[in-house]
GROMACS .gro file of C-alpha atoms in nm:
model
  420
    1UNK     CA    1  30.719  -4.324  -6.996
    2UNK     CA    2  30.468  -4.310  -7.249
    3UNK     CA    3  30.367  -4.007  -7.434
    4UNK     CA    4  30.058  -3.833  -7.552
    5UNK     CA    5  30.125  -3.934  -7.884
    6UNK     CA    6  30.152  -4.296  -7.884
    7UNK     CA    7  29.758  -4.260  -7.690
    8UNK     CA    8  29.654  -4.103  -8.015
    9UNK     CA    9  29.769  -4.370  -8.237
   10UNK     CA   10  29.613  -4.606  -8.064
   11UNK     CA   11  29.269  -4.373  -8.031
   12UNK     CA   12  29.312  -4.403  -8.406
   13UNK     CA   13  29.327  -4.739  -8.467
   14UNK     CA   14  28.973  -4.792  -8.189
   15UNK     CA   15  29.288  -4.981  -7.991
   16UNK     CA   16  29.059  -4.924  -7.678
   17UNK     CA   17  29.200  -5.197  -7.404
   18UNK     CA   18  29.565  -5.108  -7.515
   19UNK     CA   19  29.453  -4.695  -7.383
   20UNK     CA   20  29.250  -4.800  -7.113
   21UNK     CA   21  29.544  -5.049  -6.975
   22UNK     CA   22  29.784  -4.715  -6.975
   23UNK     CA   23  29.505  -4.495  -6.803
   24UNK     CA   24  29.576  -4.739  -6.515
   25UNK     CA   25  29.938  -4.801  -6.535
   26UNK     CA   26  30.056  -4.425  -6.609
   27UNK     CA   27  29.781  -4.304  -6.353
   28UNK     CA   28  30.038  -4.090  -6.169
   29UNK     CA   29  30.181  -3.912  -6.495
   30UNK     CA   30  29.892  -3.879  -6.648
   31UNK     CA   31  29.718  -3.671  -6.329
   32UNK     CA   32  30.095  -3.481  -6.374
   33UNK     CA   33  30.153  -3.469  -6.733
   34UNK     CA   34  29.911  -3.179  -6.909
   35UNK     CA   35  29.987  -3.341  -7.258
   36UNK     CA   36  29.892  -3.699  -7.136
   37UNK     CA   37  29.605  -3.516  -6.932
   38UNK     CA   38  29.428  -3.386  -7.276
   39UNK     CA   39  29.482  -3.693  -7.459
   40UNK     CA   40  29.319  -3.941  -7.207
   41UNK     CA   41  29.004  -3.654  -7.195
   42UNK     CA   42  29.017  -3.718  -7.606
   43UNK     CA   43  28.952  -4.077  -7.601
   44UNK     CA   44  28.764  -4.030  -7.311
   45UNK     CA   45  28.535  -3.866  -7.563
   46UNK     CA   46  28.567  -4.031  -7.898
   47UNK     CA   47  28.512  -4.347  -7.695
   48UNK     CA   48  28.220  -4.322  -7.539
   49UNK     CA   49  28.102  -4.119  -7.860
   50UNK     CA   50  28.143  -4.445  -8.038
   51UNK     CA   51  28.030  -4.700  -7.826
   52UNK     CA   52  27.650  -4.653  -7.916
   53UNK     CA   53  27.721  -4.705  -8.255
   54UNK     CA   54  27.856  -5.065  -8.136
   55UNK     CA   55  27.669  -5.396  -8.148
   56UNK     CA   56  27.523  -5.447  -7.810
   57UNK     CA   57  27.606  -5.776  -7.801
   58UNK     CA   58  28.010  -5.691  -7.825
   59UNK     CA   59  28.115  -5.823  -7.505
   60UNK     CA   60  28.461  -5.645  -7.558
   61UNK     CA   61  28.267  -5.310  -7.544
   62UNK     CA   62  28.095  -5.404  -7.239
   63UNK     CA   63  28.403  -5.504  -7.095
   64UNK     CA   64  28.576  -5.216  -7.149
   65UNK     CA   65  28.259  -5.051  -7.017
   66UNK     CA   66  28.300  -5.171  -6.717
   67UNK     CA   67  28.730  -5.167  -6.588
   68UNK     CA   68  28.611  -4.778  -6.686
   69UNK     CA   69  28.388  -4.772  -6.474
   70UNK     CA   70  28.638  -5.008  -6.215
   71UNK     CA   71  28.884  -4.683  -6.258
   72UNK     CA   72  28.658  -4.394  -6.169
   73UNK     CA   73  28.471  -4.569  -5.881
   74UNK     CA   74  28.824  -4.689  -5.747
   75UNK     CA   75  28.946  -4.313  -5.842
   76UNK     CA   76  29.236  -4.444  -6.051
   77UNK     CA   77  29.134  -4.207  -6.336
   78UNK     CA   78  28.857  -3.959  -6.294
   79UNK     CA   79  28.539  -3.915  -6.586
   80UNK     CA   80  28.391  -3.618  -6.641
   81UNK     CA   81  28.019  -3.624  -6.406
   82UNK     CA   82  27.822  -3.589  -6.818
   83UNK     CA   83  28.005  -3.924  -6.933
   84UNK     CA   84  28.041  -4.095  -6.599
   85UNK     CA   85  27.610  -4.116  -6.646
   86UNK     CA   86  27.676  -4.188  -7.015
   87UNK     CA   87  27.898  -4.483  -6.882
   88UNK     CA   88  27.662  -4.582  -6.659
   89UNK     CA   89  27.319  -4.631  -6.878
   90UNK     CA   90  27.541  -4.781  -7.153
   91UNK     CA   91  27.604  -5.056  -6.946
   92UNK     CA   92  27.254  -5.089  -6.825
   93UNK     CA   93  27.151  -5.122  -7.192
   94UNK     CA   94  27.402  -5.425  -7.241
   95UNK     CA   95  27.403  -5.594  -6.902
   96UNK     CA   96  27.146  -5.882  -6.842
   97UNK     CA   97  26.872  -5.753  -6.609
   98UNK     CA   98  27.027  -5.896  -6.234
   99UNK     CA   99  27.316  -5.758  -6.353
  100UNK     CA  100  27.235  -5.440  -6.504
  101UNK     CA  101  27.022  -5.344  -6.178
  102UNK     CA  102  27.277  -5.246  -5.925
  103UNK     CA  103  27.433  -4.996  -6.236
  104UNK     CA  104  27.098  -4.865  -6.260
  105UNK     CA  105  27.025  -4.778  -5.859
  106UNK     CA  106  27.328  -4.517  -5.966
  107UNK     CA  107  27.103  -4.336  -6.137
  108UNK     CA  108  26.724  -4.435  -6.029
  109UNK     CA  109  26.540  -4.162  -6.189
  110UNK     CA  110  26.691  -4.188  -6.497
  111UNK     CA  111  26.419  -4.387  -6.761
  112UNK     CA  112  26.608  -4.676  -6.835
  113UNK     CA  113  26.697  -4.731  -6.500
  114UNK     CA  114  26.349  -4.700  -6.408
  115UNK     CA  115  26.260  -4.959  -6.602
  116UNK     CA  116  26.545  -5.200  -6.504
  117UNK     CA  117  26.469  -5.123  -6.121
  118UNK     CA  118  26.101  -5.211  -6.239
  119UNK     CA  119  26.199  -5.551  -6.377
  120UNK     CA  120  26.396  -5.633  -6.164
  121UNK     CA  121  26.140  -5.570  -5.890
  122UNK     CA  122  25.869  -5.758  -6.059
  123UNK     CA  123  26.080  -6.052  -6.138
  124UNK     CA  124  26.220  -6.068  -5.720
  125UNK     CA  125  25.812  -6.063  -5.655
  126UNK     CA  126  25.749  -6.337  -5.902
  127UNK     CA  127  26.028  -6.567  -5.732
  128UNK     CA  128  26.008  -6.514  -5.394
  129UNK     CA  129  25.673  -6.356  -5.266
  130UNK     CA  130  25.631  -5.979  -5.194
  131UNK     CA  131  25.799  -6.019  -4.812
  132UNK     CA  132  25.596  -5.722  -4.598
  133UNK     CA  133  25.881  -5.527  -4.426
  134UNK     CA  134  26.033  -5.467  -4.079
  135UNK     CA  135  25.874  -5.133  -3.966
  136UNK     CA  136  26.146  -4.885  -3.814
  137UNK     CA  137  25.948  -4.597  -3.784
  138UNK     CA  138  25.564  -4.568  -3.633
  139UNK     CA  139  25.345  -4.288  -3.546
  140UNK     CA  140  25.313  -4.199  -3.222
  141UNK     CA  141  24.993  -4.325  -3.071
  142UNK     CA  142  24.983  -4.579  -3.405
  143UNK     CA  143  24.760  -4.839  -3.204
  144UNK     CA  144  24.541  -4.598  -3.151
  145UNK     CA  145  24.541  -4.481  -3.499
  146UNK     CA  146  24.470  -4.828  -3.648
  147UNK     CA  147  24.187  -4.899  -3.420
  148UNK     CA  148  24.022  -4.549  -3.502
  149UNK     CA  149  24.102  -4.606  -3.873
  150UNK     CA  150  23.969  -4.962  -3.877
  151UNK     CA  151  23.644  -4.910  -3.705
  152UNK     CA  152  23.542  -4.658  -3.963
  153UNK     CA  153  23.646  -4.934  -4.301
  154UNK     CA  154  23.510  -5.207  -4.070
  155UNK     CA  155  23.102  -5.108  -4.163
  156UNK     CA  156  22.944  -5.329  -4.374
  157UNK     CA  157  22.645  -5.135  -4.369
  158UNK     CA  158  22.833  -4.855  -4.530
  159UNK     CA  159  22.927  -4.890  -4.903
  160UNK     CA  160  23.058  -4.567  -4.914
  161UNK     CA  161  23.337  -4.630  -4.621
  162UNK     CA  162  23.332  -5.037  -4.585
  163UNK     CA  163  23.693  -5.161  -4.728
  164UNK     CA  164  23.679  -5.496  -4.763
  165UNK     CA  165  24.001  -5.705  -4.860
  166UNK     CA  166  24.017  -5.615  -5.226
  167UNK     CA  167  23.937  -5.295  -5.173
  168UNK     CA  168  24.195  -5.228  -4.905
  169UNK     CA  169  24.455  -5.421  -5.094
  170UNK     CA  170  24.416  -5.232  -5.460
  171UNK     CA  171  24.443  -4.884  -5.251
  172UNK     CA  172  24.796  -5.060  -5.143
  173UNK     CA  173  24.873  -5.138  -5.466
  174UNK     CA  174  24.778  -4.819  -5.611
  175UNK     CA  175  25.175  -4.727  -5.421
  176UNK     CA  176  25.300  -5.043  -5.420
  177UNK     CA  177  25.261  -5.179  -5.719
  178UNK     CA  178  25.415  -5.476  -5.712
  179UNK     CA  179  25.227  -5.548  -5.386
  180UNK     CA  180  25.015  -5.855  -5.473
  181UNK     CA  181  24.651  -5.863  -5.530
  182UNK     CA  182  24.381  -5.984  -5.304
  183UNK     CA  183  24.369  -6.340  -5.407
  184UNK     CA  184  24.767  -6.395  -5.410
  185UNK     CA  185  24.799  -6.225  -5.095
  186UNK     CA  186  24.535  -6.446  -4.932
  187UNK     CA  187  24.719  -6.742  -5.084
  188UNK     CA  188  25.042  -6.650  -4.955
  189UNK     CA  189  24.909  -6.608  -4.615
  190UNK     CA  190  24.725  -6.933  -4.574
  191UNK     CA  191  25.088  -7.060  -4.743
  192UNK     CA  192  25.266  -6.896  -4.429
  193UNK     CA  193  25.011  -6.974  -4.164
  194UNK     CA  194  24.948  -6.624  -4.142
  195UNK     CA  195  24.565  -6.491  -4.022
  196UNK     CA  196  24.350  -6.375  -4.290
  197UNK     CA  197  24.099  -6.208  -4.045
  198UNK     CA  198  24.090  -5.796  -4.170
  199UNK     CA  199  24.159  -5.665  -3.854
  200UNK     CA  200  24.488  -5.868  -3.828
  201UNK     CA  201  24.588  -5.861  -4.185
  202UNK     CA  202  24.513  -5.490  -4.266
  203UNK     CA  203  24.743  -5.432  -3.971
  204UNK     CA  204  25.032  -5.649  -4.072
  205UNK     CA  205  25.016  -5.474  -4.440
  206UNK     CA  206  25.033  -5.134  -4.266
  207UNK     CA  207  25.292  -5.208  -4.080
  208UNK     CA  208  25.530  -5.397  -4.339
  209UNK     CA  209  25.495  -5.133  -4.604
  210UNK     CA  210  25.802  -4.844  -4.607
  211UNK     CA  211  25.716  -4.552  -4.385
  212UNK     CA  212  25.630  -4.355  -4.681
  213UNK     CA  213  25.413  -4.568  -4.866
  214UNK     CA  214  25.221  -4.605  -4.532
  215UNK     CA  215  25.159  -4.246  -4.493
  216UNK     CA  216  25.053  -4.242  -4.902
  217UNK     CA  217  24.799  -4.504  -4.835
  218UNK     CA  218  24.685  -4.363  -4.518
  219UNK     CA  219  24.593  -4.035  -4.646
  220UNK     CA  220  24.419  -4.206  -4.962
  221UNK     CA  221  24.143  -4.385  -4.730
  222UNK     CA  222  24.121  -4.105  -4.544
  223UNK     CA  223  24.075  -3.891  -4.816
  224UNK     CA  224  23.801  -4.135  -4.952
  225UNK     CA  225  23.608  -4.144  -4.573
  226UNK     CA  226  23.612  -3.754  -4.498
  227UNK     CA  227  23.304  -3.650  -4.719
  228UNK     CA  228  23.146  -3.918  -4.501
  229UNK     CA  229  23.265  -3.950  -4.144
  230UNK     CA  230  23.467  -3.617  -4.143
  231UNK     CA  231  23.509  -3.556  -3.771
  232UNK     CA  232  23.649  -3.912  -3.698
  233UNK     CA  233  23.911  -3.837  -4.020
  234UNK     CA  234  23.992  -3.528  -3.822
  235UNK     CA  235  24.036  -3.716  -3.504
  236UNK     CA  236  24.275  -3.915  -3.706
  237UNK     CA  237  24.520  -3.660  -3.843
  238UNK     CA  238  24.513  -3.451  -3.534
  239UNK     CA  239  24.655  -3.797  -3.387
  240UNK     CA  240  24.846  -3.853  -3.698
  241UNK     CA  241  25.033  -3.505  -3.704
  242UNK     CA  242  25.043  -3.461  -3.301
  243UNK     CA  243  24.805  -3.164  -3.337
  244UNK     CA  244  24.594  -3.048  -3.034
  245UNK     CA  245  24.254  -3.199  -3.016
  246UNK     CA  246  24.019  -2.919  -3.188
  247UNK     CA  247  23.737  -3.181  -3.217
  248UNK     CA  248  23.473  -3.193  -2.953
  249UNK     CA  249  23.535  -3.481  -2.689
  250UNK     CA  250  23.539  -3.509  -2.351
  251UNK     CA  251  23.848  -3.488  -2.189
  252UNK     CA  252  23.857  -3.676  -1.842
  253UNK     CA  253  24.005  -3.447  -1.562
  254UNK     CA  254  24.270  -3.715  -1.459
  255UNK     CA  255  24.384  -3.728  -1.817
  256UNK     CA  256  24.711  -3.590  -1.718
  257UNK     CA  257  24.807  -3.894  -1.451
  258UNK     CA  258  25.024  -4.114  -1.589
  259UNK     CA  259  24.887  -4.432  -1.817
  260UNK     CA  260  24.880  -4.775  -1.611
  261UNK     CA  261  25.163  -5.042  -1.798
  262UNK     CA  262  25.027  -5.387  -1.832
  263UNK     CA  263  25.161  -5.704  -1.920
  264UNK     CA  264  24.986  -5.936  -2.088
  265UNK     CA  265  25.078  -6.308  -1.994
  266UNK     CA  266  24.895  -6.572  -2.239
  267UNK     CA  267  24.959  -6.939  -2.438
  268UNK     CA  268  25.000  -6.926  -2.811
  269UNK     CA  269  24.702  -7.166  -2.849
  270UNK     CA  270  24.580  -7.145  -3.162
  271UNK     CA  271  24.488  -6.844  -3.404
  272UNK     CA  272  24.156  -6.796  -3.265
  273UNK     CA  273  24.299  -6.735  -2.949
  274UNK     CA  274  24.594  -6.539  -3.051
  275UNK     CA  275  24.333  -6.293  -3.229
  276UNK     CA  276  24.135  -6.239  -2.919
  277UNK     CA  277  24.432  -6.155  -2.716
  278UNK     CA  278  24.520  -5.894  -2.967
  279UNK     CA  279  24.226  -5.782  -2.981
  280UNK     CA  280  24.166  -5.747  -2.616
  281UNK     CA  281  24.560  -5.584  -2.595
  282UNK     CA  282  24.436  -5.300  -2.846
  283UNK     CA  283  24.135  -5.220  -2.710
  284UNK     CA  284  24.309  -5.144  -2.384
  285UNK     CA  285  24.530  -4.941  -2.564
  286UNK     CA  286  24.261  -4.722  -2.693
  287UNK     CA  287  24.142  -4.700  -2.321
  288UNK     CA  288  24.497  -4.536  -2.249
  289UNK     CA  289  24.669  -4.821  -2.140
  290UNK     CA  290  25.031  -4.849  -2.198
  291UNK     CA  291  25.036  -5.246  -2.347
  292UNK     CA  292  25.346  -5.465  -2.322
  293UNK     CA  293  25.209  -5.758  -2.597
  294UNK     CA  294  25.509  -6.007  -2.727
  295UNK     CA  295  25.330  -5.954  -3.017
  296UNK     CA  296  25.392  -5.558  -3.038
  297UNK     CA  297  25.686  -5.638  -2.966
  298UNK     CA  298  25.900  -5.962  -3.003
  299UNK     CA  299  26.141  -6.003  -3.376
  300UNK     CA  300  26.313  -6.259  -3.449
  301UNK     CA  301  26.679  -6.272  -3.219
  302UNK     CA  302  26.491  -6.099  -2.910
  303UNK     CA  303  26.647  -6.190  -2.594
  304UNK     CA  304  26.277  -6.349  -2.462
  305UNK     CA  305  26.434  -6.403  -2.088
  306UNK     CA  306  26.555  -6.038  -2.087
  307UNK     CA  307  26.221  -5.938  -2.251
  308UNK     CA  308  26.034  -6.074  -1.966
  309UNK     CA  309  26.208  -6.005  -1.646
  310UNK     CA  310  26.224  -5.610  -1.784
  311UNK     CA  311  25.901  -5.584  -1.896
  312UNK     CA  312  25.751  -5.767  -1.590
  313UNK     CA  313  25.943  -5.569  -1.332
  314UNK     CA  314  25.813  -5.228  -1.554
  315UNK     CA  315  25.451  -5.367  -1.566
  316UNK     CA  316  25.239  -5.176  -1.300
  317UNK     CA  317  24.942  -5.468  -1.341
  318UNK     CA  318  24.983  -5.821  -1.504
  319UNK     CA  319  24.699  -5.977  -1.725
  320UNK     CA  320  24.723  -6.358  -1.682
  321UNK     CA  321  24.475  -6.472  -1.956
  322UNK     CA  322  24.400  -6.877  -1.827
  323UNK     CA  323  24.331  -7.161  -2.125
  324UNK     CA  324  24.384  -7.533  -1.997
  325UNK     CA  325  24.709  -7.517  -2.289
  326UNK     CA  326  24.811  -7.223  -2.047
  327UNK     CA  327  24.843  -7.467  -1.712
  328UNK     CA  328  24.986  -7.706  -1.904
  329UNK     CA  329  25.238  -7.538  -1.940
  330UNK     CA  330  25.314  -7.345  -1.636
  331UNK     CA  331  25.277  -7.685  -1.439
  332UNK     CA  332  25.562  -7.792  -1.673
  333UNK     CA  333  25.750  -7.500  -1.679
  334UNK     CA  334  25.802  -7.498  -2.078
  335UNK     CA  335  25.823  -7.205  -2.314
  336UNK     CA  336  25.782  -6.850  -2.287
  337UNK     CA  337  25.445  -6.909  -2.069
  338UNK     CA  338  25.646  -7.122  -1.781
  339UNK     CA  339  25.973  -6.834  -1.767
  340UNK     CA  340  25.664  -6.572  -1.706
  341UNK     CA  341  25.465  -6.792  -1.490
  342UNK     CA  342  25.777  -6.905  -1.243
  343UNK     CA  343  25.880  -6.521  -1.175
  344UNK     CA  344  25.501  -6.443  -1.148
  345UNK     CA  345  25.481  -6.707  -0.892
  346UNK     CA  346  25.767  -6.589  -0.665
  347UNK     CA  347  25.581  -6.296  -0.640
  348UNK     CA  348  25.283  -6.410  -0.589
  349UNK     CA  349  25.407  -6.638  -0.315
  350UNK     CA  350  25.560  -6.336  -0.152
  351UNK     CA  351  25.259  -6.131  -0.159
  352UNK     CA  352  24.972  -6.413  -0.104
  353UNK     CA  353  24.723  -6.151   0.121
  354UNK     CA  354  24.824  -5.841  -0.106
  355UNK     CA  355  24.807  -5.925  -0.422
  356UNK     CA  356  24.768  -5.621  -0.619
  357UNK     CA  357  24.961  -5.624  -0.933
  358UNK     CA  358  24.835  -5.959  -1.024
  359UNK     CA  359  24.480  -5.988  -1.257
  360UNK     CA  360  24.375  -6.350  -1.345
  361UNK     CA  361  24.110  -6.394  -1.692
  362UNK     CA  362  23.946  -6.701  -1.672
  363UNK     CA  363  23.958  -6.736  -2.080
  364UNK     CA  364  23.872  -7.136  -2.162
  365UNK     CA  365  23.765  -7.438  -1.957
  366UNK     CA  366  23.695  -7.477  -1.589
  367UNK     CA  367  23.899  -7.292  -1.308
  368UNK     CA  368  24.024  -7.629  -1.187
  369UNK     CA  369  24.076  -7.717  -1.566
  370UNK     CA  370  24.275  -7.421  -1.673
  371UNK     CA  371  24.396  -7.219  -1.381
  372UNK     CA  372  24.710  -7.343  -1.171
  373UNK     CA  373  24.617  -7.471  -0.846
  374UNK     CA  374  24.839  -7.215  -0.651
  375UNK     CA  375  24.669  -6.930  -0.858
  376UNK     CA  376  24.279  -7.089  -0.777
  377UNK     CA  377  24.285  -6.831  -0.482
  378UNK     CA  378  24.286  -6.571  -0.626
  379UNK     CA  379  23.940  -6.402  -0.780
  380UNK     CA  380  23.937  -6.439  -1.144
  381UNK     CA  381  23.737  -6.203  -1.436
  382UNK     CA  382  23.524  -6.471  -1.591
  383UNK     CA  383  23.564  -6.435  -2.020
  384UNK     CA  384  23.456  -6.722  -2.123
  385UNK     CA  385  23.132  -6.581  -2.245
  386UNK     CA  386  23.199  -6.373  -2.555
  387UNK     CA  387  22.820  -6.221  -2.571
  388UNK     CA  388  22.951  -6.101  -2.237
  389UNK     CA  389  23.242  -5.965  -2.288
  390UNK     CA  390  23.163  -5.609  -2.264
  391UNK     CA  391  23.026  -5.639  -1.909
  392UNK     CA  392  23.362  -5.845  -1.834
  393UNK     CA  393  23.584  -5.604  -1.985
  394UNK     CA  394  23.411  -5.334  -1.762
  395UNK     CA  395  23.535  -5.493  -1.466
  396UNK     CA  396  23.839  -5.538  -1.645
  397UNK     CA  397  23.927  -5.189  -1.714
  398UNK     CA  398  23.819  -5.096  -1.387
  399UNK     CA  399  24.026  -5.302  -1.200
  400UNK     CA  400  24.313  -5.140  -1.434
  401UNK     CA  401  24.235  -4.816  -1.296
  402UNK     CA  402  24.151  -4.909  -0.932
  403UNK     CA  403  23.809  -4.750  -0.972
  404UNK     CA  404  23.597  -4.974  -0.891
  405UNK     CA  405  23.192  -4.992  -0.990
  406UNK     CA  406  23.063  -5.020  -0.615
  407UNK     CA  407  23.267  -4.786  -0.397
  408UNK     CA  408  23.167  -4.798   0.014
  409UNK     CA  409  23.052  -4.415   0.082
  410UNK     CA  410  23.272  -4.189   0.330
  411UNK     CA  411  23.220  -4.271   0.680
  412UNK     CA  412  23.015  -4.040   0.833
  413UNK     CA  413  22.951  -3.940   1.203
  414UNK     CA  414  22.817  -4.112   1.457
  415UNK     CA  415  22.432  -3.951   1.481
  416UNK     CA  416  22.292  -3.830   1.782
  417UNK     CA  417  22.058  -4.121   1.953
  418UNK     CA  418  21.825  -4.030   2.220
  419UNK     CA  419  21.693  -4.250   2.482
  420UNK     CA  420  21.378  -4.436   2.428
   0.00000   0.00000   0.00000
């Protein structure tokens, strides 16, 4: 066994692998042995007392550095918490910066390691795109939110409250700032297909930054709109923080009764089309209908035939929106569209004079053009005519509801007829 002695003579000749070797083989008489004990804490001390005065290019040191660091984390020999962090930034200062960062996450706040997690950070954005994030964790109503929030950016005639896409972007970056700016992020959406309409792509940043980077930038346009539009910023942070409704609105007597689900059934066309159906999806939401939209939805591994048949079965009304790309393929069965379409149609079938789950949107073409022949029978909402939309959605939203525009009045009594 080795004694306390022999550790000093090699602490005085800076015989550092030699003492760090017998911190790992005499672990167990060391954690025993009160003499051995002290004289590991001493070169525990002079060590790392004399390792900044090293080169920083000594490779030994770093090495040493680090089967230190191999025996504390693996709890072979315990360092005192001061010169575990000591440990810690000294090898941050002499590691290259990939591999200096995950040393540095030990200790994130303090400056060097700020700086390294910076770097590093930067350099990942360089390479690879800033890659918008999965979101885990929403506000309640956050649909509604967005819509509310984007109507109020969305005036041009406004130059107090209009955000337009640099605008929106550098209030991003201002906590996320390694977000990129307006003309790379446009860039790398037109790279990756992506929509660069405002609506869409506000939405998408929203939603892919962390939850509380969200809630920073969130508060910062709202902050900005309330000298302006102050009751609509109110409307949003009552919504926001689940707070009773102290603003003035009307509050429909039915409001309790439970929202109406709808599934939306529709082709992936083209963008243009895929816009419009998400745009049509959250203004029903704001109208207090629950939405099922894949795109709400849907992430990458989703079970899409399990995603249907539940969602379908839950639905209380069904939104077929008809394109000829649509009929294509539910004649042909292909894709997401003909899965939906065949269990639609069994139902349909089943319920020919009743159907009342069921609401066809004639969206593109001619009925015979875009609507499958068994579905012709049925009365469609014409939407082909965007300056009419509003008039269409009406009936849309009605039928939703069951409350229609033209109701036939109570039957009355038979009145009294006398004889001529």
């Amino acid at each position: 066994m080795i004694n306390q002695e022999d550790l000093y003579q090699y602490l005085l000749k800076e015989q550092w692998k030699e003492i760090i070797d017998i911190l790992y083989k005499e672990k167990e008489n060391i954690k025993s042995d009160t003499l051995l004990s002290v004289a590991s804490k001493t070169f525990e001390t002079e060590f790392l007392s004399k390792v900044k005065n090293y080169d920083i290019l000594r490779s030994d040191i770093t090495q040493h550095l680090e089967i230190l660091y191999t025996l504390h984390y693996g709890k072979f020999y315990s360092l005192t918490d001061d010169n575990y962090k000591f440990l810690i930034l000294e090898i941050v200062k002499r590691k290259t910066l990939n591999q200096a960062y995950g040393y540095a996450t030990i200790f994130p706040d303090e400056e060097i390691c700020k700086k390294v997690i910076s770097e590093y950070n930067f350099q990942k954005v360089k390479e690879q795109g800033y890659k918008l994030k999965e979101p885990k964790i929403l506000p309640k109503n956050w649909i509604e939110i967005y819509n509310r929030l984007f109507e109020i950016i969305n005036n041009q005639a406004d130059t107090a409250t209009y955000f337009p896409g640099r605008r929106f972007i550098d209030t991003v970056r201002q906590y996320e700032p390694y977000f990129p700016d307006y003309s790379q992020f446009i860039n790398q959406r037109n790279v990756e297909g992506k929509s660069i309409s405002r609506k869409i792509f506000y939405y998408d940043i929203l939603l892919g930054l962390t939850e509380d980077v969200r809630q920073k930038v969130i508060s910062r346009i709202l902050e900005i709109l309330r000298p302006f539009e102050n009751e609509k910023v109110i409307q949003i942070e009552n919504i926001l923080e689940n707070r009773e409704q102290t603003f003035k609105e009307h509050i429909p007597s039915n409001s309790k009764v439970r929202k109406p689900t709808v599934f939306i059934s529709y082709s992936w066309d083209n963008e243009e089309h895929k816009t419009w159906v998400l745009n049509l999806a959250n203004k029903l939401c704001v109208d207090g209908v629950e939405v099922i939209l894949d795109r709400y939805f849907l992430r990458p591994g989703t079970n899409l035939p399990h995603f249907v048949e539940k969602n379908l079965d839950k639905a209380d009304r069904v939104i077929i929106i008809f394109t000829q790309n649509y009929k294509l393929k539910a004649d042909k069965r292909t894709g997401g569209v003909g899965y939906e379409y065949s269990i639609m149609n069994v139902e349909l079938y089943n319920n020919q004079t009743s159907n009342d789950k069921i609401i066809p949107i004639l969206r593109q073409g001619s009925k015979e053009e875009s609507i499958p022949t068994f579905m012709q029978q049925f009365i469609h909402i014409d939407t082909r005519n965007d300056d009419n939309f509003e008039n269409s959605y009406n009936d849309l939203i009605r039928e939703i509801y069951n409350e229609p525009e033209i109701q036939r009045p109570e039957i009355g009594v038979k009145p009294t007829l006398g004889r001529s």
